[in-house]
Amino acid sequence: MNQFQHDLSQVSAFDGADALSKYRKSFHIPIIDGKEVIYFTGNSLGLQPKGVREAINQELDDWAKWGVEGHFHAKNPWFSYHELFTAGAARLVGAKENEVVLMNGLTVNLHLLLTSFYRPTKARFKILCEKKAFPSDQYALESQIKLHGLSLEDALIEVGPREGSDIIATEDILAAIEAHGDELACVMIGGVNYYSGQVFDMKTITAAAHKVDAYCGFDLAHAAGNIPMQLHDWNVDFACWCTYKYLNSGPGSISGAFVHERNGVDKNLPRMAGWWGHDKDERFLMEPGFRPIPGAEGWQLSNAPVLAMTAHKVALDLFDEVGMSALREKSLKLSDYLMFEIDRISAKLRKGRLEIITPREHDARGSQVSVVAHGFGKALFDQLTKEGVIADWREPNVIRMAPVPFYNSFEDIYRFAEILEAACEA
Ligand SMILES: *Cc1c(COP(=O)(O)O)cnc(C)c1O
């Protein structure tokens, strides 16, 4: 039975009973024409936690006060700054502390990890990903393949949805892994698809890759801070994520990386090396001969970009305070309600149709809901924008929305539904 109605009093009751509703006040909600927008693009750039400005000022003050001595005397010493993130990041993605590190940008980390985990040989040279992967991932894979002197035709396997669907069946991925088994070096998939919002079964895919002796990793750009994960227990070999989407850490902010503990101590794994990945006790001896720190930290190249990381510290602390399971519970209820409203409006339309392409099962999606607006053009989206809805439009007619449990309310969705219905009828 459907638990939802288009009813403001029901919606207010949901917000009233929501233990996370108080966190909305911890974020800056953009205001346009004197009104708070309905912000559904936390999957693209999360909103700013209010604590960020003060935290960055702290680092600026310490820099002003100490200069280089801030590496050791700042309130949060910069020498070991990245270690402040270890426990929170490990909890966020279900890892052990020696399996995670914050460094670089996402695509940079993807390259660093592929350098270690995509090591094609004559017999085993293929890499498998999802079709229509996020462009940066496609470019990364393409250039890695070319770097090894191989061609895309020979080395890249893309698994797509079946005819008439936008969802990639797990069994099709498993079948492809098995079919290319002996020639497969690596599987690298976006853990949550940026377009459809589909969550891939990372545990099952990893097991299938391991069965044919391939490494398996995930780009978690749309997964981190969106869905709970157990990367360690799932046996994932490597993963990386950005922190500016669901993790609310500011434009282009620092990226996270995961290397499973069994790989982290594998000294035979080749990698790009830099001084920050070198044995901490000997880093400043400045001697030749790279000896990596065991664990994910051993993939670091450079010293920490403290100012960018500070925003992530504030944001990650909020995740740690609330925990992924409470966030997930609210996220599913928000997106269930959003789906209800879209279906309700679609059923009443005299022309056109709103088709939800995101899987409906909870296991197969995060907070994002992607909708194909059949029979509508960009004018519909422009009208939503005009009415204060910030969502995402993909040509020719897809609207992506991600109600975020930290700062979106049930009333946001109710108000959105009123605007959408009017816009569809106009
Ligand atoms: C957002 C996103 C990126 C962006 O990469 P950056 O290096 O952070 O600019 C890459 N891959 C995926 C899957 C994404 O969703």
PDB file of N, CA, C and O in Angstrom, residues 103-118 144 238 240 257 270-273 299-302:
ATOM      1  N   MET A 103      43.273  12.619  -1.212  1.00  0.00           N
ATOM      2  CA  MET A 103      44.359  13.231  -1.993  1.00  0.00           C
ATOM      3  C   MET A 103      43.859  13.596  -3.392  1.00  0.00           C
ATOM      4  O   MET A 103      42.912  13.006  -3.893  1.00  0.00           O
ATOM      5  N   ASN A 104      44.455  14.563  -4.005  1.00  0.00           N
ATOM      6  CA  ASN A 104      44.257  14.872  -5.436  1.00  0.00           C
ATOM      7  C   ASN A 104      42.798  15.099  -5.817  1.00  0.00           C
ATOM      8  O   ASN A 104      41.936  15.244  -4.972  1.00  0.00           O
ATOM      9  N   GLY A 105      42.558  15.105  -7.139  1.00  0.00           N
ATOM     10  CA  GLY A 105      41.206  15.145  -7.684  1.00  0.00           C
ATOM     11  C   GLY A 105      40.795  13.734  -8.067  1.00  0.00           C
ATOM     12  O   GLY A 105      41.631  12.818  -8.116  1.00  0.00           O
ATOM     13  N   LEU A 106      39.522  13.557  -8.358  1.00  0.00           N
ATOM     14  CA  LEU A 106      39.010  12.212  -8.621  1.00  0.00           C
ATOM     15  C   LEU A 106      39.664  11.554  -9.841  1.00  0.00           C
ATOM     16  O   LEU A 106      40.128  10.422  -9.778  1.00  0.00           O
ATOM     17  N   THR A 107      39.675  12.255 -10.969  1.00  0.00           N
ATOM     18  CA  THR A 107      40.212  11.618 -12.173  1.00  0.00           C
ATOM     19  C   THR A 107      41.711  11.335 -12.012  1.00  0.00           C
ATOM     20  O   THR A 107      42.220  10.336 -12.525  1.00  0.00           O
ATOM     21  N   VAL A 108      42.401  12.191 -11.280  1.00  0.00           N
ATOM     22  CA  VAL A 108      43.811  11.936 -10.985  1.00  0.00           C
ATOM     23  C   VAL A 108      43.945  10.615 -10.218  1.00  0.00           C
ATOM     24  O   VAL A 108      44.763   9.753 -10.545  1.00  0.00           O
ATOM     25  N   ASN A 109      43.099  10.447  -9.207  1.00  0.00           N
ATOM     26  CA  ASN A 109      43.176   9.210  -8.422  1.00  0.00           C
ATOM     27  C   ASN A 109      42.808   7.991  -9.249  1.00  0.00           C
ATOM     28  O   ASN A 109      43.390   6.918  -9.083  1.00  0.00           O
ATOM     29  N   LEU A 110      41.839   8.169 -10.142  1.00  0.00           N
ATOM     30  CA  LEU A 110      41.475   7.048 -11.012  1.00  0.00           C
ATOM     31  C   LEU A 110      42.698   6.614 -11.827  1.00  0.00           C
ATOM     32  O   LEU A 110      43.000   5.422 -11.947  1.00  0.00           O
ATOM     33  N   HIS A 111      43.426   7.590 -12.356  1.00  0.00           N
ATOM     34  CA  HIS A 111      44.640   7.258 -13.113  1.00  0.00           C
ATOM     35  C   HIS A 111      45.695   6.586 -12.232  1.00  0.00           C
ATOM     36  O   HIS A 111      46.318   5.599 -12.635  1.00  0.00           O
ATOM     37  N   LEU A 112      45.892   7.135 -11.039  1.00  0.00           N
ATOM     38  CA  LEU A 112      46.910   6.548 -10.155  1.00  0.00           C
ATOM     39  C   LEU A 112      46.574   5.091  -9.836  1.00  0.00           C
ATOM     40  O   LEU A 112      47.453   4.223  -9.814  1.00  0.00           O
ATOM     41  N   LEU A 113      45.298   4.842  -9.603  1.00  0.00           N
ATOM     42  CA  LEU A 113      44.896   3.477  -9.227  1.00  0.00           C
ATOM     43  C   LEU A 113      44.926   2.548 -10.440  1.00  0.00           C
ATOM     44  O   LEU A 113      45.333   1.387 -10.331  1.00  0.00           O
ATOM     45  N   LEU A 114      44.523   3.059 -11.586  1.00  0.00           N
ATOM     46  CA  LEU A 114      44.596   2.214 -12.792  1.00  0.00           C
ATOM     47  C   LEU A 114      46.060   1.885 -13.126  1.00  0.00           C
ATOM     48  O   LEU A 114      46.357   0.804 -13.643  1.00  0.00           O
ATOM     49  N   THR A 115      46.938   2.807 -12.842  1.00  0.00           N
ATOM     50  CA  THR A 115      48.360   2.535 -13.072  1.00  0.00           C
ATOM     51  C   THR A 115      48.803   1.300 -12.291  1.00  0.00           C
ATOM     52  O   THR A 115      49.610   0.506 -12.764  1.00  0.00           O
ATOM     53  N   SER A 116      48.225   1.126 -11.105  1.00  0.00           N
ATOM     54  CA  SER A 116      48.569  -0.045 -10.300  1.00  0.00           C
ATOM     55  C   SER A 116      47.739  -1.274 -10.653  1.00  0.00           C
ATOM     56  O   SER A 116      48.237  -2.395 -10.589  1.00  0.00           O
ATOM     57  N   PHE A 117      46.475  -1.070 -10.991  1.00  0.00           N
ATOM     58  CA  PHE A 117      45.561  -2.215 -11.079  1.00  0.00           C
ATOM     59  C   PHE A 117      45.154  -2.581 -12.504  1.00  0.00           C
ATOM     60  O   PHE A 117      44.482  -3.581 -12.703  1.00  0.00           O
ATOM     61  N   TYR A 118      45.511  -1.784 -13.463  1.00  0.00           N
ATOM     62  CA  TYR A 118      45.331  -2.198 -14.858  1.00  0.00           C
ATOM     63  C   TYR A 118      46.718  -2.386 -15.453  1.00  0.00           C
ATOM     64  O   TYR A 118      47.356  -1.432 -15.893  1.00  0.00           O
ATOM     65  N   GLN A 144      44.543   5.240 -20.652  1.00  0.00           N
ATOM     66  CA  GLN A 144      45.307   4.153 -20.023  1.00  0.00           C
ATOM     67  C   GLN A 144      45.569   3.035 -21.034  1.00  0.00           C
ATOM     68  O   GLN A 144      46.666   2.496 -21.112  1.00  0.00           O
ATOM     69  N   PHE A 238      40.111  -1.606  -5.396  1.00  0.00           N
ATOM     70  CA  PHE A 238      40.446  -0.186  -5.330  1.00  0.00           C
ATOM     71  C   PHE A 238      39.196   0.636  -5.632  1.00  0.00           C
ATOM     72  O   PHE A 238      38.250   0.138  -6.253  1.00  0.00           O
ATOM     73  N   CYS A 240      37.742   5.101  -5.865  1.00  0.00           N
ATOM     74  CA  CYS A 240      38.002   6.522  -5.621  1.00  0.00           C
ATOM     75  C   CYS A 240      36.689   7.284  -5.734  1.00  0.00           C
ATOM     76  O   CYS A 240      35.732   6.808  -6.322  1.00  0.00           O
ATOM     77  N   ALA A 257      40.488   7.925  -1.864  1.00  0.00           N
ATOM     78  CA  ALA A 257      40.926   6.708  -2.545  1.00  0.00           C
ATOM     79  C   ALA A 257      40.917   5.560  -1.547  1.00  0.00           C
ATOM     80  O   ALA A 257      41.198   5.738  -0.357  1.00  0.00           O
ATOM     81  N   PRO A 270      53.135  -1.954  -9.010  1.00  0.00           N
ATOM     82  CA  PRO A 270      53.775  -0.735  -9.490  1.00  0.00           C
ATOM     83  C   PRO A 270      52.876   0.467  -9.239  1.00  0.00           C
ATOM     84  O   PRO A 270      51.663   0.324  -9.117  1.00  0.00           O
ATOM     85  N   ARG A 271      53.452   1.612  -9.123  1.00  0.00           N
ATOM     86  CA  ARG A 271      52.637   2.802  -8.867  1.00  0.00           C
ATOM     87  C   ARG A 271      53.435   4.046  -9.239  1.00  0.00           C
ATOM     88  O   ARG A 271      54.655   4.006  -9.382  1.00  0.00           O
ATOM     89  N   MET A 272      52.733   5.142  -9.356  1.00  0.00           N
ATOM     90  CA  MET A 272      53.371   6.441  -9.435  1.00  0.00           C
ATOM     91  C   MET A 272      53.736   6.813  -7.993  1.00  0.00           C
ATOM     92  O   MET A 272      52.926   6.632  -7.092  1.00  0.00           O
ATOM     93  N   ALA A 273      54.920   7.333  -7.798  1.00  0.00           N
ATOM     94  CA  ALA A 273      55.354   7.605  -6.429  1.00  0.00           C
ATOM     95  C   ALA A 273      55.708   9.073  -6.230  1.00  0.00           C
ATOM     96  O   ALA A 273      56.126   9.760  -7.156  1.00  0.00           O
ATOM     97  N   TRP A 299      50.022   5.616  -1.706  1.00  0.00           N
ATOM     98  CA  TRP A 299      49.750   6.088  -3.073  1.00  0.00           C
ATOM     99  C   TRP A 299      49.796   7.624  -3.163  1.00  0.00           C
ATOM    100  O   TRP A 299      49.616   8.194  -4.222  1.00  0.00           O
ATOM    101  N   GLN A 300      50.025   8.280  -2.023  1.00  0.00           N
ATOM    102  CA  GLN A 300      50.063   9.749  -2.059  1.00  0.00           C
ATOM    103  C   GLN A 300      51.286  10.240  -2.832  1.00  0.00           C
ATOM    104  O   GLN A 300      52.352   9.615  -2.790  1.00  0.00           O
ATOM    105  N   LEU A 301      51.113  11.355  -3.489  1.00  0.00           N
ATOM    106  CA  LEU A 301      52.235  11.978  -4.181  1.00  0.00           C
ATOM    107  C   LEU A 301      52.706  13.225  -3.440  1.00  0.00           C
ATOM    108  O   LEU A 301      53.876  13.381  -3.147  1.00  0.00           O
ATOM    109  N   SER A 302      51.753  14.100  -3.164  1.00  0.00           N
ATOM    110  CA  SER A 302      52.090  15.457  -2.714  1.00  0.00           C
ATOM    111  C   SER A 302      51.614  15.713  -1.295  1.00  0.00           C
ATOM    112  O   SER A 302      50.733  15.015  -0.792  1.00  0.00           O
TER     113      SER A 302
END
